[in-house]
């Protein structure tokens, strides 16, 4: 009897203990599945405004086609020089992006100080030139790799020029102004290319090369009294390297699954 009683007591104890042990176990927490990965891409669309600065060189050549009212046939070559210096300005534009392609329009205006000189081959005068301003109105086509944009541009250019002829060094009155002329709005064409990097949500920095074609045109030099001195056929081309910083308005990122 004692043996049976002990066995029954043990069985009852196990039966009572089993539910308590199950209750003591902590419930397994529910874990939510992680959300799908979302990549973000840089968005080049929107209006932007910025500043630029750099260095330029204008290659200038002149042929004398008339002295006073007397034509010269053939024209007398008077030589060439490079007018070099710095420039600073600003730009404003709009871009829109389709897949990786970026299209845009831009207006740019710069102050400049491109100066140079040469002694005339036919006149013997100290010929000097200066570009003091220019503007560009261009369209752009580019290809973007996220926050890196490579683009080409082209359009119209307008340049402010001044040309002077002085008594050359080594002569009596050296440095005296003999004749001058100004082109306040000489129009031409421009092409360029650049690369731009998005370094912050709405900020970009880039480097751009531009070439301005100004062709040839006749301009009349007058002496300090306003009397016609000579007519020169002047040809110019301008090359520039610019560093640009832009701020773009609008959202910088687009989510992509």
JSON list of C-alpha atoms in Angstrom, two decimals:
[
{"chain": "A", "resi": 1, "resn": "UNK", "atom": "CA", "xyz": [0.00, 0.00, 0.00]},
{"chain": "A", "resi": 2, "resn": "UNK", "atom": "CA", "xyz": [2.76, 2.42, 0.88]},
{"chain": "A", "resi": 3, "resn": "UNK", "atom": "CA", "xyz": [4.38, 1.83, -2.48]},
{"chain": "A", "resi": 4, "resn": "UNK", "atom": "CA", "xyz": [1.11, 2.43, -4.37]},
{"chain": "A", "resi": 5, "resn": "UNK", "atom": "CA", "xyz": [0.38, 5.53, -2.33]},
{"chain": "A", "resi": 6, "resn": "UNK", "atom": "CA", "xyz": [3.83, 6.95, -3.04]},
{"chain": "A", "resi": 7, "resn": "UNK", "atom": "CA", "xyz": [3.48, 6.29, -6.76]},
{"chain": "A", "resi": 8, "resn": "UNK", "atom": "CA", "xyz": [0.05, 7.91, -6.89]},
{"chain": "A", "resi": 9, "resn": "UNK", "atom": "CA", "xyz": [1.33, 10.93, -4.99]},
{"chain": "A", "resi": 10, "resn": "UNK", "atom": "CA", "xyz": [4.23, 11.33, -7.43]},
{"chain": "A", "resi": 11, "resn": "UNK", "atom": "CA", "xyz": [1.94, 11.12, -10.45]},
{"chain": "A", "resi": 12, "resn": "UNK", "atom": "CA", "xyz": [-0.41, 13.73, -8.96]},
{"chain": "A", "resi": 13, "resn": "UNK", "atom": "CA", "xyz": [2.52, 16.04, -8.24]},
{"chain": "A", "resi": 14, "resn": "UNK", "atom": "CA", "xyz": [3.74, 15.82, -11.86]},
{"chain": "A", "resi": 15, "resn": "UNK", "atom": "CA", "xyz": [0.28, 16.50, -13.18]},
{"chain": "A", "resi": 16, "resn": "UNK", "atom": "CA", "xyz": [-0.08, 19.59, -11.01]},
{"chain": "A", "resi": 17, "resn": "UNK", "atom": "CA", "xyz": [3.42, 20.81, -11.81]},
{"chain": "A", "resi": 18, "resn": "UNK", "atom": "CA", "xyz": [3.09, 20.53, -15.62]},
{"chain": "A", "resi": 19, "resn": "UNK", "atom": "CA", "xyz": [0.62, 23.44, -16.14]},
{"chain": "A", "resi": 20, "resn": "UNK", "atom": "CA", "xyz": [2.60, 25.69, -13.83]},
{"chain": "A", "resi": 21, "resn": "UNK", "atom": "CA", "xyz": [5.82, 25.10, -15.81]},
{"chain": "A", "resi": 22, "resn": "UNK", "atom": "CA", "xyz": [4.08, 25.95, -19.10]},
{"chain": "A", "resi": 23, "resn": "UNK", "atom": "CA", "xyz": [2.67, 29.14, -17.59]},
{"chain": "A", "resi": 24, "resn": "UNK", "atom": "CA", "xyz": [6.11, 30.17, -16.43]},
{"chain": "A", "resi": 25, "resn": "UNK", "atom": "CA", "xyz": [7.47, 30.13, -19.98]},
{"chain": "A", "resi": 26, "resn": "UNK", "atom": "CA", "xyz": [7.61, 33.69, -21.58]},
{"chain": "A", "resi": 27, "resn": "UNK", "atom": "CA", "xyz": [5.55, 34.17, -24.73]},
{"chain": "A", "resi": 28, "resn": "UNK", "atom": "CA", "xyz": [7.65, 34.44, -27.93]},
{"chain": "A", "resi": 29, "resn": "UNK", "atom": "CA", "xyz": [7.62, 38.07, -29.13]},
{"chain": "A", "resi": 30, "resn": "UNK", "atom": "CA", "xyz": [6.08, 38.93, -32.54]},
{"chain": "A", "resi": 31, "resn": "UNK", "atom": "CA", "xyz": [8.66, 40.25, -35.00]},
{"chain": "A", "resi": 32, "resn": "UNK", "atom": "CA", "xyz": [7.51, 42.42, -37.94]},
{"chain": "A", "resi": 33, "resn": "UNK", "atom": "CA", "xyz": [9.14, 41.73, -41.29]},
{"chain": "A", "resi": 34, "resn": "UNK", "atom": "CA", "xyz": [11.72, 44.43, -42.26]},
{"chain": "A", "resi": 35, "resn": "UNK", "atom": "CA", "xyz": [10.56, 46.98, -44.86]},
{"chain": "A", "resi": 36, "resn": "UNK", "atom": "CA", "xyz": [11.92, 46.67, -48.40]},
{"chain": "A", "resi": 37, "resn": "UNK", "atom": "CA", "xyz": [15.16, 48.52, -49.13]},
{"chain": "A", "resi": 38, "resn": "UNK", "atom": "CA", "xyz": [14.67, 51.99, -50.69]},
{"chain": "A", "resi": 39, "resn": "UNK", "atom": "CA", "xyz": [17.45, 53.66, -52.68]},
{"chain": "A", "resi": 40, "resn": "UNK", "atom": "CA", "xyz": [17.53, 57.42, -53.19]},
{"chain": "A", "resi": 41, "resn": "UNK", "atom": "CA", "xyz": [18.78, 59.22, -56.27]},
{"chain": "A", "resi": 42, "resn": "UNK", "atom": "CA", "xyz": [19.87, 62.82, -56.75]},
{"chain": "A", "resi": 43, "resn": "UNK", "atom": "CA", "xyz": [17.28, 64.89, -58.61]},
{"chain": "A", "resi": 44, "resn": "UNK", "atom": "CA", "xyz": [18.68, 67.55, -60.97]},
{"chain": "A", "resi": 45, "resn": "UNK", "atom": "CA", "xyz": [15.27, 69.04, -61.80]},
{"chain": "A", "resi": 46, "resn": "UNK", "atom": "CA", "xyz": [14.34, 72.58, -60.81]},
{"chain": "A", "resi": 47, "resn": "UNK", "atom": "CA", "xyz": [15.45, 76.20, -60.86]},
{"chain": "A", "resi": 48, "resn": "UNK", "atom": "CA", "xyz": [18.96, 77.06, -59.70]},
{"chain": "A", "resi": 49, "resn": "UNK", "atom": "CA", "xyz": [21.09, 80.12, -59.11]},
{"chain": "A", "resi": 50, "resn": "UNK", "atom": "CA", "xyz": [24.82, 80.34, -58.58]},
{"chain": "A", "resi": 51, "resn": "UNK", "atom": "CA", "xyz": [28.16, 82.11, -58.85]},
{"chain": "A", "resi": 52, "resn": "UNK", "atom": "CA", "xyz": [31.25, 81.41, -60.92]},
{"chain": "A", "resi": 53, "resn": "UNK", "atom": "CA", "xyz": [34.82, 82.53, -61.26]},
{"chain": "A", "resi": 54, "resn": "UNK", "atom": "CA", "xyz": [37.87, 81.61, -63.26]},
{"chain": "A", "resi": 55, "resn": "UNK", "atom": "CA", "xyz": [40.37, 82.55, -65.93]},
{"chain": "A", "resi": 56, "resn": "UNK", "atom": "CA", "xyz": [40.08, 83.39, -69.62]},
{"chain": "A", "resi": 57, "resn": "UNK", "atom": "CA", "xyz": [42.11, 84.19, -72.70]},
{"chain": "A", "resi": 58, "resn": "UNK", "atom": "CA", "xyz": [40.93, 86.11, -75.78]},
{"chain": "A", "resi": 59, "resn": "UNK", "atom": "CA", "xyz": [42.95, 85.64, -78.96]},
{"chain": "A", "resi": 60, "resn": "UNK", "atom": "CA", "xyz": [42.70, 88.91, -80.94]},
{"chain": "A", "resi": 61, "resn": "UNK", "atom": "CA", "xyz": [44.01, 89.66, -84.44]},
{"chain": "A", "resi": 62, "resn": "UNK", "atom": "CA", "xyz": [43.66, 92.86, -86.51]},
{"chain": "A", "resi": 63, "resn": "UNK", "atom": "CA", "xyz": [44.05, 93.81, -90.17]},
{"chain": "A", "resi": 64, "resn": "UNK", "atom": "CA", "xyz": [44.02, 97.46, -91.22]},
{"chain": "A", "resi": 65, "resn": "UNK", "atom": "CA", "xyz": [41.47, 97.93, -94.03]},
{"chain": "A", "resi": 66, "resn": "UNK", "atom": "CA", "xyz": [41.43, 101.76, -94.15]},
{"chain": "A", "resi": 67, "resn": "UNK", "atom": "CA", "xyz": [43.41, 104.77, -92.91]},
{"chain": "A", "resi": 68, "resn": "UNK", "atom": "CA", "xyz": [41.01, 107.61, -92.33]},
{"chain": "A", "resi": 69, "resn": "UNK", "atom": "CA", "xyz": [38.65, 107.37, -95.31]},
{"chain": "A", "resi": 70, "resn": "UNK", "atom": "CA", "xyz": [41.27, 105.78, -97.60]},
{"chain": "A", "resi": 71, "resn": "UNK", "atom": "CA", "xyz": [40.78, 102.01, -98.15]},
{"chain": "A", "resi": 72, "resn": "UNK", "atom": "CA", "xyz": [43.79, 99.71, -98.10]},
{"chain": "A", "resi": 73, "resn": "UNK", "atom": "CA", "xyz": [43.76, 96.86, -100.62]},
{"chain": "A", "resi": 74, "resn": "UNK", "atom": "CA", "xyz": [44.81, 94.28, -99.71]},
{"chain": "A", "resi": 75, "resn": "UNK", "atom": "CA", "xyz": [44.34, 94.71, -95.98]},
{"chain": "A", "resi": 76, "resn": "UNK", "atom": "CA", "xyz": [47.54, 95.12, -93.96]},
{"chain": "A", "resi": 77, "resn": "UNK", "atom": "CA", "xyz": [48.02, 92.56, -91.20]},
{"chain": "A", "resi": 78, "resn": "UNK", "atom": "CA", "xyz": [48.72, 94.28, -87.85]},
{"chain": "A", "resi": 79, "resn": "UNK", "atom": "CA", "xyz": [49.40, 91.17, -85.75]},
{"chain": "A", "resi": 80, "resn": "UNK", "atom": "CA", "xyz": [47.78, 89.25, -82.91]},
{"chain": "A", "resi": 81, "resn": "UNK", "atom": "CA", "xyz": [47.92, 88.98, -79.12]},
{"chain": "A", "resi": 82, "resn": "UNK", "atom": "CA", "xyz": [46.28, 87.12, -76.27]},
{"chain": "A", "resi": 83, "resn": "UNK", "atom": "CA", "xyz": [44.28, 89.13, -73.74]},
{"chain": "A", "resi": 84, "resn": "UNK", "atom": "CA", "xyz": [44.22, 87.19, -70.48]},
{"chain": "A", "resi": 85, "resn": "UNK", "atom": "CA", "xyz": [42.83, 87.66, -66.99]},
{"chain": "A", "resi": 86, "resn": "UNK", "atom": "CA", "xyz": [40.23, 86.76, -64.42]},
{"chain": "A", "resi": 87, "resn": "UNK", "atom": "CA", "xyz": [36.45, 86.77, -64.45]},
{"chain": "A", "resi": 88, "resn": "UNK", "atom": "CA", "xyz": [33.63, 86.49, -61.89]},
{"chain": "A", "resi": 89, "resn": "UNK", "atom": "CA", "xyz": [29.89, 86.38, -62.34]},
{"chain": "A", "resi": 90, "resn": "UNK", "atom": "CA", "xyz": [26.66, 84.52, -61.82]},
{"chain": "A", "resi": 91, "resn": "UNK", "atom": "CA", "xyz": [24.18, 82.25, -63.55]},
{"chain": "A", "resi": 92, "resn": "UNK", "atom": "CA", "xyz": [20.50, 81.33, -63.30]},
{"chain": "A", "resi": 93, "resn": "UNK", "atom": "CA", "xyz": [18.76, 78.46, -65.03]},
{"chain": "A", "resi": 94, "resn": "UNK", "atom": "CA", "xyz": [16.31, 75.60, -65.03]},
{"chain": "A", "resi": 95, "resn": "UNK", "atom": "CA", "xyz": [16.88, 71.87, -65.54]},
{"chain": "A", "resi": 96, "resn": "UNK", "atom": "CA", "xyz": [14.53, 68.93, -65.92]},
{"chain": "A", "resi": 97, "resn": "UNK", "atom": "CA", "xyz": [15.49, 65.28, -65.68]},
{"chain": "A", "resi": 98, "resn": "UNK", "atom": "CA", "xyz": [14.11, 62.30, -67.61]},
{"chain": "A", "resi": 99, "resn": "UNK", "atom": "CA", "xyz": [15.61, 59.00, -66.44]},
{"chain": "A", "resi": 100, "resn": "UNK", "atom": "CA", "xyz": [19.36, 59.74, -66.55]},
{"chain": "A", "resi": 101, "resn": "UNK", "atom": "CA", "xyz": [19.11, 62.53, -69.14]},
{"chain": "A", "resi": 102, "resn": "UNK", "atom": "CA", "xyz": [19.12, 66.14, -67.98]},
{"chain": "A", "resi": 103, "resn": "UNK", "atom": "CA", "xyz": [18.06, 69.10, -70.14]},
{"chain": "A", "resi": 104, "resn": "UNK", "atom": "CA", "xyz": [18.36, 72.77, -69.25]},
{"chain": "A", "resi": 105, "resn": "UNK", "atom": "CA", "xyz": [18.47, 76.42, -70.21]},
{"chain": "A", "resi": 106, "resn": "UNK", "atom": "CA", "xyz": [20.74, 79.01, -68.58]},
{"chain": "A", "resi": 107, "resn": "UNK", "atom": "CA", "xyz": [21.62, 82.69, -68.60]},
{"chain": "A", "resi": 108, "resn": "UNK", "atom": "CA", "xyz": [25.05, 83.81, -67.38]},
{"chain": "A", "resi": 109, "resn": "UNK", "atom": "CA", "xyz": [26.61, 87.25, -66.89]},
{"chain": "A", "resi": 110, "resn": "UNK", "atom": "CA", "xyz": [30.24, 88.00, -65.96]},
{"chain": "A", "resi": 111, "resn": "UNK", "atom": "CA", "xyz": [32.56, 90.88, -65.27]},
{"chain": "A", "resi": 112, "resn": "UNK", "atom": "CA", "xyz": [35.98, 90.28, -66.81]},
{"chain": "A", "resi": 113, "resn": "UNK", "atom": "CA", "xyz": [39.45, 91.75, -67.03]},
{"chain": "A", "resi": 114, "resn": "UNK", "atom": "CA", "xyz": [41.03, 90.10, -70.09]},
{"chain": "A", "resi": 115, "resn": "UNK", "atom": "CA", "xyz": [43.83, 92.42, -71.26]},
{"chain": "A", "resi": 116, "resn": "UNK", "atom": "CA", "xyz": [46.66, 92.10, -73.77]},
{"chain": "A", "resi": 117, "resn": "UNK", "atom": "CA", "xyz": [48.78, 94.05, -76.25]},
{"chain": "A", "resi": 118, "resn": "UNK", "atom": "CA", "xyz": [51.10, 93.85, -79.24]},
{"chain": "A", "resi": 119, "resn": "UNK", "atom": "CA", "xyz": [53.10, 96.22, -81.42]},
{"chain": "A", "resi": 120, "resn": "UNK", "atom": "CA", "xyz": [51.35, 96.56, -84.77]},
{"chain": "A", "resi": 121, "resn": "UNK", "atom": "CA", "xyz": [53.17, 94.90, -87.66]},
{"chain": "A", "resi": 122, "resn": "UNK", "atom": "CA", "xyz": [51.99, 97.52, -90.16]},
{"chain": "A", "resi": 123, "resn": "UNK", "atom": "CA", "xyz": [51.08, 100.54, -88.00]},
{"chain": "A", "resi": 124, "resn": "UNK", "atom": "CA", "xyz": [53.84, 100.25, -85.39]},
{"chain": "A", "resi": 125, "resn": "UNK", "atom": "CA", "xyz": [51.35, 101.36, -82.73]},
{"chain": "A", "resi": 126, "resn": "UNK", "atom": "CA", "xyz": [51.03, 99.83, -79.25]},
{"chain": "A", "resi": 127, "resn": "UNK", "atom": "CA", "xyz": [47.73, 97.96, -79.74]},
{"chain": "A", "resi": 128, "resn": "UNK", "atom": "CA", "xyz": [45.81, 96.99, -76.61]},
{"chain": "A", "resi": 129, "resn": "UNK", "atom": "CA", "xyz": [42.54, 95.17, -76.06]},
{"chain": "A", "resi": 130, "resn": "UNK", "atom": "CA", "xyz": [40.32, 94.51, -73.09]},
{"chain": "A", "resi": 131, "resn": "UNK", "atom": "CA", "xyz": [37.20, 92.39, -72.57]},
{"chain": "A", "resi": 132, "resn": "UNK", "atom": "CA", "xyz": [35.39, 93.79, -69.53]},
{"chain": "A", "resi": 133, "resn": "UNK", "atom": "CA", "xyz": [32.11, 91.83, -69.61]},
{"chain": "A", "resi": 134, "resn": "UNK", "atom": "CA", "xyz": [30.34, 88.98, -71.36]},
{"chain": "A", "resi": 135, "resn": "UNK", "atom": "CA", "xyz": [27.05, 87.13, -71.25]},
{"chain": "A", "resi": 136, "resn": "UNK", "atom": "CA", "xyz": [25.97, 83.63, -72.34]},
{"chain": "A", "resi": 137, "resn": "UNK", "atom": "CA", "xyz": [22.49, 82.35, -73.20]},
{"chain": "A", "resi": 138, "resn": "UNK", "atom": "CA", "xyz": [22.67, 78.60, -73.65]},
{"chain": "A", "resi": 139, "resn": "UNK", "atom": "CA", "xyz": [20.85, 75.30, -73.76]},
{"chain": "A", "resi": 140, "resn": "UNK", "atom": "CA", "xyz": [22.23, 72.19, -72.03]},
{"chain": "A", "resi": 141, "resn": "UNK", "atom": "CA", "xyz": [22.09, 68.43, -72.53]},
{"chain": "A", "resi": 142, "resn": "UNK", "atom": "CA", "xyz": [23.61, 66.18, -69.87]},
{"chain": "A", "resi": 143, "resn": "UNK", "atom": "CA", "xyz": [23.75, 62.66, -68.47]},
{"chain": "A", "resi": 144, "resn": "UNK", "atom": "CA", "xyz": [23.58, 62.04, -64.72]},
{"chain": "A", "resi": 145, "resn": "UNK", "atom": "CA", "xyz": [25.05, 59.27, -62.62]},
{"chain": "A", "resi": 146, "resn": "UNK", "atom": "CA", "xyz": [23.13, 59.97, -59.40]},
{"chain": "A", "resi": 147, "resn": "UNK", "atom": "CA", "xyz": [24.84, 63.09, -58.00]},
{"chain": "A", "resi": 148, "resn": "UNK", "atom": "CA", "xyz": [27.35, 63.46, -60.88]},
{"chain": "A", "resi": 149, "resn": "UNK", "atom": "CA", "xyz": [26.29, 65.35, -64.01]},
{"chain": "A", "resi": 150, "resn": "UNK", "atom": "CA", "xyz": [28.28, 65.56, -67.25]},
{"chain": "A", "resi": 151, "resn": "UNK", "atom": "CA", "xyz": [26.89, 68.05, -69.79]},
{"chain": "A", "resi": 152, "resn": "UNK", "atom": "CA", "xyz": [27.48, 70.01, -72.99]},
{"chain": "A", "resi": 153, "resn": "UNK", "atom": "CA", "xyz": [26.07, 73.43, -73.79]},
{"chain": "A", "resi": 154, "resn": "UNK", "atom": "CA", "xyz": [25.72, 75.84, -76.69]},
{"chain": "A", "resi": 155, "resn": "UNK", "atom": "CA", "xyz": [24.04, 79.08, -77.65]},
{"chain": "A", "resi": 156, "resn": "UNK", "atom": "CA", "xyz": [24.65, 82.82, -78.04]},
{"chain": "A", "resi": 157, "resn": "UNK", "atom": "CA", "xyz": [27.32, 85.05, -76.49]},
{"chain": "A", "resi": 158, "resn": "UNK", "atom": "CA", "xyz": [27.66, 88.81, -76.16]},
{"chain": "A", "resi": 159, "resn": "UNK", "atom": "CA", "xyz": [30.94, 90.54, -75.24]},
{"chain": "A", "resi": 160, "resn": "UNK", "atom": "CA", "xyz": [31.96, 94.04, -74.19]},
{"chain": "A", "resi": 161, "resn": "UNK", "atom": "CA", "xyz": [35.27, 95.05, -75.84]},
{"chain": "A", "resi": 162, "resn": "UNK", "atom": "CA", "xyz": [37.63, 98.01, -75.91]},
{"chain": "A", "resi": 163, "resn": "UNK", "atom": "CA", "xyz": [40.53, 98.51, -78.33]},
{"chain": "A", "resi": 164, "resn": "UNK", "atom": "CA", "xyz": [43.17, 101.24, -78.03]},
{"chain": "A", "resi": 165, "resn": "UNK", "atom": "CA", "xyz": [46.21, 102.31, -80.04]},
{"chain": "A", "resi": 166, "resn": "UNK", "atom": "CA", "xyz": [49.03, 104.16, -78.22]},
{"chain": "A", "resi": 167, "resn": "UNK", "atom": "CA", "xyz": [52.36, 105.66, -79.16]},
{"chain": "A", "resi": 168, "resn": "UNK", "atom": "CA", "xyz": [54.74, 102.68, -78.68]},
{"chain": "A", "resi": 169, "resn": "UNK", "atom": "CA", "xyz": [57.56, 102.54, -76.13]},
{"chain": "A", "resi": 170, "resn": "UNK", "atom": "CA", "xyz": [60.83, 104.14, -77.27]},
{"chain": "A", "resi": 171, "resn": "UNK", "atom": "CA", "xyz": [59.13, 106.98, -79.18]},
{"chain": "A", "resi": 172, "resn": "UNK", "atom": "CA", "xyz": [58.46, 110.57, -78.14]},
{"chain": "A", "resi": 173, "resn": "UNK", "atom": "CA", "xyz": [55.15, 110.67, -76.32]},
{"chain": "A", "resi": 174, "resn": "UNK", "atom": "CA", "xyz": [55.21, 106.94, -75.57]},
{"chain": "A", "resi": 175, "resn": "UNK", "atom": "CA", "xyz": [51.94, 105.87, -73.93]},
{"chain": "A", "resi": 176, "resn": "UNK", "atom": "CA", "xyz": [49.91, 108.70, -75.52]},
{"chain": "A", "resi": 177, "resn": "UNK", "atom": "CA", "xyz": [46.51, 107.55, -76.76]},
{"chain": "A", "resi": 178, "resn": "UNK", "atom": "CA", "xyz": [46.25, 107.80, -80.55]},
{"chain": "A", "resi": 179, "resn": "UNK", "atom": "CA", "xyz": [42.89, 106.17, -81.26]},
{"chain": "A", "resi": 180, "resn": "UNK", "atom": "CA", "xyz": [40.21, 104.05, -79.60]},
{"chain": "A", "resi": 181, "resn": "UNK", "atom": "CA", "xyz": [37.01, 102.12, -80.26]},
{"chain": "A", "resi": 182, "resn": "UNK", "atom": "CA", "xyz": [34.48, 100.18, -78.20]},
{"chain": "A", "resi": 183, "resn": "UNK", "atom": "CA", "xyz": [32.21, 97.22, -78.93]},
{"chain": "A", "resi": 184, "resn": "UNK", "atom": "CA", "xyz": [29.74, 97.35, -76.06]},
{"chain": "A", "resi": 185, "resn": "UNK", "atom": "CA", "xyz": [27.65, 94.45, -77.40]},
{"chain": "A", "resi": 186, "resn": "UNK", "atom": "CA", "xyz": [29.49, 92.25, -79.86]},
{"chain": "A", "resi": 187, "resn": "UNK", "atom": "CA", "xyz": [27.47, 89.09, -80.51]},
{"chain": "A", "resi": 188, "resn": "UNK", "atom": "CA", "xyz": [28.77, 85.63, -81.32]},
{"chain": "A", "resi": 189, "resn": "UNK", "atom": "CA", "xyz": [28.26, 81.98, -80.51]},
{"chain": "A", "resi": 190, "resn": "UNK", "atom": "CA", "xyz": [29.46, 79.74, -77.70]},
{"chain": "A", "resi": 191, "resn": "UNK", "atom": "CA", "xyz": [29.94, 76.05, -76.95]},
{"chain": "A", "resi": 192, "resn": "UNK", "atom": "CA", "xyz": [31.09, 74.42, -73.74]},
{"chain": "A", "resi": 193, "resn": "UNK", "atom": "CA", "xyz": [31.18, 71.36, -71.53]},
{"chain": "A", "resi": 194, "resn": "UNK", "atom": "CA", "xyz": [31.21, 70.77, -67.81]},
{"chain": "A", "resi": 195, "resn": "UNK", "atom": "CA", "xyz": [30.97, 68.36, -64.92]},
{"chain": "A", "resi": 196, "resn": "UNK", "atom": "CA", "xyz": [28.99, 69.05, -61.76]},
{"chain": "A", "resi": 197, "resn": "UNK", "atom": "CA", "xyz": [28.81, 67.24, -58.40]},
{"chain": "A", "resi": 198, "resn": "UNK", "atom": "CA", "xyz": [26.01, 67.33, -55.82]},
{"chain": "A", "resi": 199, "resn": "UNK", "atom": "CA", "xyz": [27.82, 67.59, -52.48]},
{"chain": "A", "resi": 200, "resn": "UNK", "atom": "CA", "xyz": [24.81, 68.50, -50.29]},
{"chain": "A", "resi": 201, "resn": "UNK", "atom": "CA", "xyz": [21.01, 68.12, -50.70]},
{"chain": "A", "resi": 202, "resn": "UNK", "atom": "CA", "xyz": [20.60, 71.32, -52.76]},
{"chain": "A", "resi": 203, "resn": "UNK", "atom": "CA", "xyz": [24.19, 72.39, -53.47]},
{"chain": "A", "resi": 204, "resn": "UNK", "atom": "CA", "xyz": [26.44, 71.54, -56.42]},
{"chain": "A", "resi": 205, "resn": "UNK", "atom": "CA", "xyz": [29.97, 72.44, -57.42]},
{"chain": "A", "resi": 206, "resn": "UNK", "atom": "CA", "xyz": [31.47, 72.01, -60.87]},
{"chain": "A", "resi": 207, "resn": "UNK", "atom": "CA", "xyz": [34.04, 72.91, -63.49]},
{"chain": "A", "resi": 208, "resn": "UNK", "atom": "CA", "xyz": [33.15, 74.25, -66.94]},
{"chain": "A", "resi": 209, "resn": "UNK", "atom": "CA", "xyz": [35.05, 75.07, -70.13]},
{"chain": "A", "resi": 210, "resn": "UNK", "atom": "CA", "xyz": [33.59, 77.59, -72.59]},
{"chain": "A", "resi": 211, "resn": "UNK", "atom": "CA", "xyz": [34.66, 78.77, -76.03]},
{"chain": "A", "resi": 212, "resn": "UNK", "atom": "CA", "xyz": [33.23, 81.95, -77.57]},
{"chain": "A", "resi": 213, "resn": "UNK", "atom": "CA", "xyz": [33.31, 82.49, -81.34]},
{"chain": "A", "resi": 214, "resn": "UNK", "atom": "CA", "xyz": [33.24, 86.18, -82.24]},
{"chain": "A", "resi": 215, "resn": "UNK", "atom": "CA", "xyz": [34.33, 85.95, -85.86]},
{"chain": "A", "resi": 216, "resn": "UNK", "atom": "CA", "xyz": [35.60, 89.01, -87.76]},
{"chain": "A", "resi": 217, "resn": "UNK", "atom": "CA", "xyz": [34.11, 92.47, -88.05]},
{"chain": "A", "resi": 218, "resn": "UNK", "atom": "CA", "xyz": [35.20, 95.96, -89.11]},
{"chain": "A", "resi": 219, "resn": "UNK", "atom": "CA", "xyz": [35.45, 98.64, -86.44]},
{"chain": "A", "resi": 220, "resn": "UNK", "atom": "CA", "xyz": [36.37, 102.30, -86.82]},
{"chain": "A", "resi": 221, "resn": "UNK", "atom": "CA", "xyz": [39.03, 103.80, -84.53]},
{"chain": "A", "resi": 222, "resn": "UNK", "atom": "CA", "xyz": [38.70, 107.51, -83.74]},
{"chain": "A", "resi": 223, "resn": "UNK", "atom": "CA", "xyz": [41.29, 109.85, -82.29]},
{"chain": "A", "resi": 224, "resn": "UNK", "atom": "CA", "xyz": [40.68, 111.72, -78.99]},
{"chain": "A", "resi": 225, "resn": "UNK", "atom": "CA", "xyz": [38.96, 114.51, -80.97]},
{"chain": "A", "resi": 226, "resn": "UNK", "atom": "CA", "xyz": [36.50, 112.01, -82.47]},
{"chain": "A", "resi": 227, "resn": "UNK", "atom": "CA", "xyz": [38.02, 112.06, -85.99]},
{"chain": "A", "resi": 228, "resn": "UNK", "atom": "CA", "xyz": [38.27, 108.78, -87.92]},
{"chain": "A", "resi": 229, "resn": "UNK", "atom": "CA", "xyz": [41.80, 107.40, -87.52]},
{"chain": "A", "resi": 230, "resn": "UNK", "atom": "CA", "xyz": [41.64, 103.95, -89.13]},
{"chain": "A", "resi": 231, "resn": "UNK", "atom": "CA", "xyz": [39.36, 101.00, -89.74]},
{"chain": "A", "resi": 232, "resn": "UNK", "atom": "CA", "xyz": [40.46, 97.57, -88.56]},
{"chain": "A", "resi": 233, "resn": "UNK", "atom": "CA", "xyz": [39.02, 94.15, -89.25]},
{"chain": "A", "resi": 234, "resn": "UNK", "atom": "CA", "xyz": [39.23, 92.41, -85.85]},
{"chain": "A", "resi": 235, "resn": "UNK", "atom": "CA", "xyz": [38.85, 88.72, -85.22]},
{"chain": "A", "resi": 236, "resn": "UNK", "atom": "CA", "xyz": [38.47, 87.19, -81.73]},
{"chain": "A", "resi": 237, "resn": "UNK", "atom": "CA", "xyz": [37.99, 83.87, -79.99]},
{"chain": "A", "resi": 238, "resn": "UNK", "atom": "CA", "xyz": [37.73, 83.45, -76.22]},
{"chain": "A", "resi": 239, "resn": "UNK", "atom": "CA", "xyz": [38.54, 80.40, -74.07]},
{"chain": "A", "resi": 240, "resn": "UNK", "atom": "CA", "xyz": [37.60, 80.17, -70.39]},
{"chain": "A", "resi": 241, "resn": "UNK", "atom": "CA", "xyz": [37.77, 77.77, -67.48]},
{"chain": "A", "resi": 242, "resn": "UNK", "atom": "CA", "xyz": [35.25, 78.41, -64.69]},
{"chain": "A", "resi": 243, "resn": "UNK", "atom": "CA", "xyz": [34.52, 76.98, -61.25]},
{"chain": "A", "resi": 244, "resn": "UNK", "atom": "CA", "xyz": [30.78, 77.13, -60.48]},
{"chain": "A", "resi": 245, "resn": "UNK", "atom": "CA", "xyz": [28.72, 76.74, -57.30]},
{"chain": "A", "resi": 246, "resn": "UNK", "atom": "CA", "xyz": [24.92, 76.43, -57.63]},
{"chain": "A", "resi": 247, "resn": "UNK", "atom": "CA", "xyz": [21.98, 76.27, -55.24]},
{"chain": "A", "resi": 248, "resn": "UNK", "atom": "CA", "xyz": [19.00, 74.37, -56.60]},
{"chain": "A", "resi": 249, "resn": "UNK", "atom": "CA", "xyz": [15.46, 75.00, -55.37]},
{"chain": "A", "resi": 250, "resn": "UNK", "atom": "CA", "xyz": [13.18, 72.03, -54.72]},
{"chain": "A", "resi": 251, "resn": "UNK", "atom": "CA", "xyz": [13.47, 68.50, -53.31]},
{"chain": "A", "resi": 252, "resn": "UNK", "atom": "CA", "xyz": [16.90, 66.95, -53.68]},
{"chain": "A", "resi": 253, "resn": "UNK", "atom": "CA", "xyz": [16.06, 63.23, -53.50]},
{"chain": "A", "resi": 254, "resn": "UNK", "atom": "CA", "xyz": [13.65, 60.83, -55.17]},
{"chain": "A", "resi": 255, "resn": "UNK", "atom": "CA", "xyz": [12.89, 57.45, -53.50]},
{"chain": "A", "resi": 256, "resn": "UNK", "atom": "CA", "xyz": [13.32, 54.44, -55.78]},
{"chain": "A", "resi": 257, "resn": "UNK", "atom": "CA", "xyz": [12.47, 50.83, -54.88]}
]
